[in-house]
């Protein structure tokens, strides 16, 4: 009986001992199931938060921003770029008169290179340049009154400014050059005659009127400019009484006109004419030598006449 009793207790105890691991295993299993369910809930939550994941788990492309939201940004960038281009690269100008016919017509739009002067480039003979009014050359000329839109467009460089007093002419002489007009021409630079096919048909290179006849030496840091429509251009010739004597300071030059941009049927470049590439045109000393020889000639003739007379009088004195 004792043995049975002991055995019974032992068996009962064994069952109790054996039941604990089972409960632990069941608890672990329950815990594992719960963890799995939590992970699934987390996955579901993540999927719910992302929402834009594709079926393959990759991110779907984001919805593009509305065009109307991007439009102000694009306009702002365009305005900044236009302002930078106007300030440092090129600017549009309108031709206000017939003084540059037929190279340029009234109403043409030209693009002016403003970049190269920043790197020390100076105006050269034959170039068409835009420059600020040196000394009231435009006195009496009518001034347009732009509206608000035109002011904005001119400020960013898409339209010429009506408030700026600018002129456009062709460079004939640079610092150190001697430029001369006699009779009806030809116009000469440093003693070299210019062949000027760009002069308006029916005009003569030089005009026989007050200011049309001249011989000038261009100072350093200045240029001498003339219009292609010679009989209809108030240029350096007719401003010789201003403070610069008709010369244009180089620092007043905005830039070189390089392209006729509008109207489209007149599109084209504005190259330097071949006549300004002729040999010897840049020899400024030749013109000075010619002028010097003309000045010295009367003195030489006088000396040649005085020497024989002095010798004759000396012989007479010795004989006496």
XYZ file of C-alpha atoms in Angstrom:
320
model
C 0.000 0.000 0.000
C 2.796 2.234 0.856
C 4.394 1.565 -2.342
C 1.195 2.163 -4.183
C 0.572 5.322 -2.284
C 4.018 6.514 -2.934
C 3.735 5.530 -6.514
C 0.432 7.345 -6.780
C 1.859 10.495 -5.330
C 4.847 10.156 -7.452
C 2.702 9.764 -10.508
C 0.628 12.709 -9.548
C 3.678 14.738 -8.899
C 5.034 13.595 -12.228
C 1.933 14.736 -13.941
C 2.226 18.071 -12.219
C 5.840 18.346 -13.213
C 5.078 17.246 -16.686
C 2.193 19.679 -16.917
C 4.317 22.747 -16.222
C 6.469 22.407 -19.337
C 3.324 21.884 -21.330
C 1.840 25.054 -19.918
C 5.136 26.857 -20.655
C 5.087 25.532 -24.163
C 1.499 26.583 -24.601
C 2.307 30.002 -23.180
C 5.265 30.263 -25.562
C 3.038 29.206 -28.403
C 0.451 31.762 -27.397
C 3.209 34.338 -27.116
C 4.511 33.404 -30.536
C 1.049 33.702 -32.025
C 0.526 37.033 -30.358
C 3.866 38.306 -31.612
C 2.985 37.164 -35.076
C -0.351 38.904 -34.873
C 1.359 42.111 -33.649
C 3.851 41.968 -36.466
C 0.990 41.561 -38.878
C -0.748 44.516 -37.299
C 2.443 46.517 -37.646
C 2.738 45.489 -41.262
C -0.851 46.446 -41.837
C -0.252 49.747 -40.132
C 2.817 50.461 -42.214
C 1.009 49.582 -45.367
C -1.820 51.826 -44.288
C 0.579 54.732 -43.613
C 2.561 54.424 -46.833
C -0.452 53.792 -48.983
C 1.574 54.523 -52.137
C 3.505 51.293 -52.247
C 2.949 49.185 -55.313
C 1.935 45.536 -55.374
C 5.624 44.576 -55.627
C 6.521 46.580 -52.523
C 8.341 49.406 -54.364
C 7.479 53.096 -53.910
C 4.980 54.350 -56.430
C 5.839 57.691 -58.187
C 4.691 60.784 -56.341
C 1.891 62.837 -57.768
C 3.316 65.776 -59.797
C 2.871 69.280 -58.470
C 0.114 71.315 -60.053
C 1.164 73.464 -63.016
C -0.484 76.506 -61.491
C 1.595 76.089 -58.331
C 4.811 75.898 -60.352
C 3.955 78.759 -62.706
C 4.922 81.610 -60.288
C 8.264 79.889 -59.625
C 8.957 79.538 -63.354
C 8.045 83.173 -63.966
C 10.340 84.285 -61.147
C 13.262 82.268 -62.533
C 12.634 83.652 -66.030
C 12.607 87.239 -64.735
C 15.855 86.765 -62.829
C 17.547 85.207 -65.864
C 16.274 87.978 -68.148
C 17.575 90.632 -65.758
C 20.994 88.968 -65.552
C 21.166 88.644 -69.328
C 20.213 92.292 -69.779
C 22.783 93.438 -67.238
C 25.749 91.340 -68.291
C 25.174 89.702 -71.681
C 22.861 91.240 -74.287
C 20.153 93.880 -74.388
C 17.544 94.749 -76.988
C 17.393 98.270 -78.429
C 14.981 99.891 -80.865
C 16.180 102.079 -83.754
C 14.413 105.447 -83.300
C 15.382 107.263 -86.523
C 16.658 106.941 -90.100
C 20.237 108.000 -89.279
C 21.633 104.483 -89.855
C 19.792 103.643 -93.087
C 20.063 101.380 -94.944
C 22.031 99.250 -92.506
C 19.267 99.760 -89.950
C 15.715 100.930 -90.501
C 13.561 102.890 -88.089
C 11.766 100.416 -85.825
C 14.347 97.638 -86.155
C 15.288 95.796 -82.969
C 18.963 95.036 -82.432
C 20.733 92.924 -79.839
C 23.718 94.596 -78.215
C 26.671 92.660 -76.833
C 27.350 93.918 -73.295
C 29.587 91.036 -72.235
C 32.881 91.704 -74.028
C 33.321 95.232 -72.594
C 33.409 93.604 -69.140
C 36.585 91.837 -70.275
C 38.257 95.032 -71.478
C 37.104 94.990 -75.103
C 37.106 98.466 -76.681
C 35.103 99.737 -79.689
C 36.810 99.114 -83.026
C 36.602 100.918 -86.358
C 33.580 99.885 -88.396
C 31.510 98.532 -85.498
C 27.955 99.734 -84.923
C 27.721 100.727 -81.260
C 25.070 101.937 -78.826
C 26.166 104.658 -76.418
C 24.644 106.969 -73.826
C 24.106 110.573 -74.890
C 27.552 112.163 -74.308
C 26.444 115.776 -73.918
C 22.822 116.534 -74.787
C 22.992 115.329 -78.395
C 19.299 114.428 -78.200
C 18.133 117.859 -77.109
C 14.714 118.588 -78.581
C 14.040 114.982 -79.537
C 10.582 113.739 -78.430
C 10.539 111.360 -75.452
C 8.052 108.500 -75.432
C 5.964 107.841 -72.328
C 5.817 104.082 -71.728
C 2.941 102.401 -69.933
C 3.369 100.157 -66.890
C 3.810 96.960 -68.922
C 6.422 98.566 -71.177
C 8.324 99.773 -68.112
C 8.438 96.243 -66.683
C 9.530 94.736 -70.004
C 12.214 97.384 -70.480
C 13.447 96.845 -66.906
C 14.102 93.170 -67.585
C 15.539 93.884 -71.037
C 12.761 92.496 -73.218
C 12.006 95.977 -74.548
C 14.222 99.030 -75.026
C 13.918 101.678 -72.368
C 12.213 104.878 -73.455
C 13.740 106.778 -70.540
C 17.367 106.066 -71.420
C 18.996 108.551 -73.796
C 20.923 106.245 -76.103
C 22.195 106.628 -79.670
C 23.459 104.185 -82.272
C 26.184 105.056 -84.825
C 29.148 103.524 -86.645
C 32.653 103.893 -85.216
C 34.880 105.645 -87.754
C 37.925 106.528 -85.675
C 39.411 105.351 -82.364
C 41.929 106.961 -80.040
C 44.958 108.253 -81.962
C 43.270 108.210 -85.404
C 43.124 111.200 -87.719
C 39.755 111.425 -89.489
C 39.182 113.831 -92.346
C 36.436 114.898 -94.753
C 37.084 117.222 -97.699
C 34.551 118.124 -100.356
C 32.153 115.262 -100.908
C 34.706 112.644 -99.960
C 35.975 110.081 -99.665
C 36.221 109.954 -95.904
C 39.788 109.186 -94.825
C 41.213 107.603 -91.686
C 44.947 108.004 -91.098
C 45.301 109.058 -94.718
C 43.530 105.954 -96.087
C 40.354 106.480 -98.125
C 37.381 104.389 -97.060
C 35.201 102.574 -99.575
C 31.784 102.837 -97.910
C 29.074 100.777 -99.637
C 26.968 101.028 -96.466
C 26.406 104.782 -96.977
C 22.760 105.546 -97.809
C 22.131 105.524 -101.583
C 22.270 109.042 -102.996
C 24.378 110.376 -100.095
C 28.027 111.356 -100.389
C 30.540 110.173 -97.760
C 31.248 113.781 -96.820
C 28.826 116.688 -96.926
C 29.660 120.233 -97.988
C 28.061 122.060 -95.081
C 28.849 123.454 -91.643
C 30.433 120.584 -89.749
C 30.662 118.323 -92.778
C 34.208 119.452 -93.563
C 36.715 118.566 -90.853
C 40.048 117.086 -89.884
C 40.200 115.795 -86.315
C 42.573 113.719 -84.222
C 40.718 111.397 -81.856
C 42.002 111.578 -78.251
C 42.820 108.428 -76.337
C 39.766 107.032 -74.563
C 37.343 108.448 -77.160
C 35.792 107.459 -80.506
C 34.528 109.390 -83.531
C 31.134 108.185 -84.778
C 29.040 108.839 -87.891
C 25.681 107.630 -89.182
C 25.389 105.662 -92.432
C 22.720 108.101 -93.639
C 25.297 110.870 -93.858
C 22.942 113.694 -94.810
C 20.452 112.766 -92.048
C 22.558 112.059 -88.965
C 23.490 114.359 -86.103
C 26.699 112.611 -85.146
C 30.220 113.621 -84.111
C 30.462 116.079 -87.021
C 27.625 118.257 -85.760
C 28.469 118.156 -82.064
C 32.008 119.538 -82.195
C 30.951 122.424 -79.943
C 29.990 120.210 -77.000
C 32.274 119.594 -74.022
C 33.858 116.566 -75.767
C 34.243 118.340 -79.145
C 32.101 115.704 -80.819
C 34.070 112.739 -79.517
C 32.288 109.997 -77.556
C 33.964 108.777 -74.332
C 34.560 105.028 -74.462
C 33.017 104.649 -71.013
C 29.704 105.898 -72.465
C 29.536 102.947 -74.876
C 26.913 100.363 -73.859
C 28.092 97.736 -76.329
C 28.291 96.634 -79.937
C 25.138 95.918 -81.960
C 25.671 92.420 -83.331
C 22.303 91.206 -84.638
C 19.171 92.638 -86.210
C 16.618 90.544 -84.360
C 13.289 92.064 -85.432
C 11.323 92.163 -87.668
C 12.123 88.596 -88.579
C 12.362 89.323 -92.307
C 15.267 91.707 -91.596
C 17.165 89.322 -89.348
C 20.908 89.427 -89.895
C 24.287 90.166 -88.386
C 26.133 93.506 -88.369
C 29.715 92.657 -89.358
C 32.604 95.103 -89.700
C 32.882 96.193 -93.376
C 35.970 95.032 -95.278
C 37.170 98.598 -95.884
C 38.233 98.818 -92.233
C 40.558 95.841 -92.713
C 42.658 97.446 -95.454
C 46.438 97.429 -94.867
C 47.901 100.527 -93.238
C 44.604 101.859 -91.904
C 45.804 101.468 -88.343
C 49.115 103.245 -88.992
C 48.413 106.389 -87.019
C 51.977 107.672 -87.446
C 51.571 108.034 -91.226
C 48.845 110.637 -90.817
C 50.940 112.493 -88.247
C 53.959 112.394 -90.569
C 51.918 113.807 -93.448
C 50.574 116.606 -91.284
C 54.063 117.292 -89.973
C 55.543 117.489 -93.471
C 52.896 120.036 -94.500
C 53.738 122.170 -91.470
C 57.483 121.913 -92.021
C 57.374 122.640 -95.761
C 57.034 126.443 -95.523
C 59.920 126.595 -93.038
C 62.113 124.520 -95.318
C 61.306 126.749 -98.293
C 62.074 129.866 -96.283
C 65.394 128.427 -95.123
C 66.308 127.468 -98.680
C 65.680 131.064 -99.799
C 67.561 132.749 -96.937
C 70.827 130.772 -97.175
C 71.842 131.992 -100.687
C 71.051 135.596 -99.769
C 73.171 135.357 -96.592
C 76.122 133.910 -98.545
C 75.879 136.617 -101.207
C 75.867 139.401 -98.610
C 78.889 137.863 -96.874
C 80.914 137.833 -100.116
C 79.994 141.458 -100.790
C 81.215 142.408 -97.350
C 84.538 140.610 -97.867
C 85.109 142.316 -101.237
C 84.488 145.716 -99.767
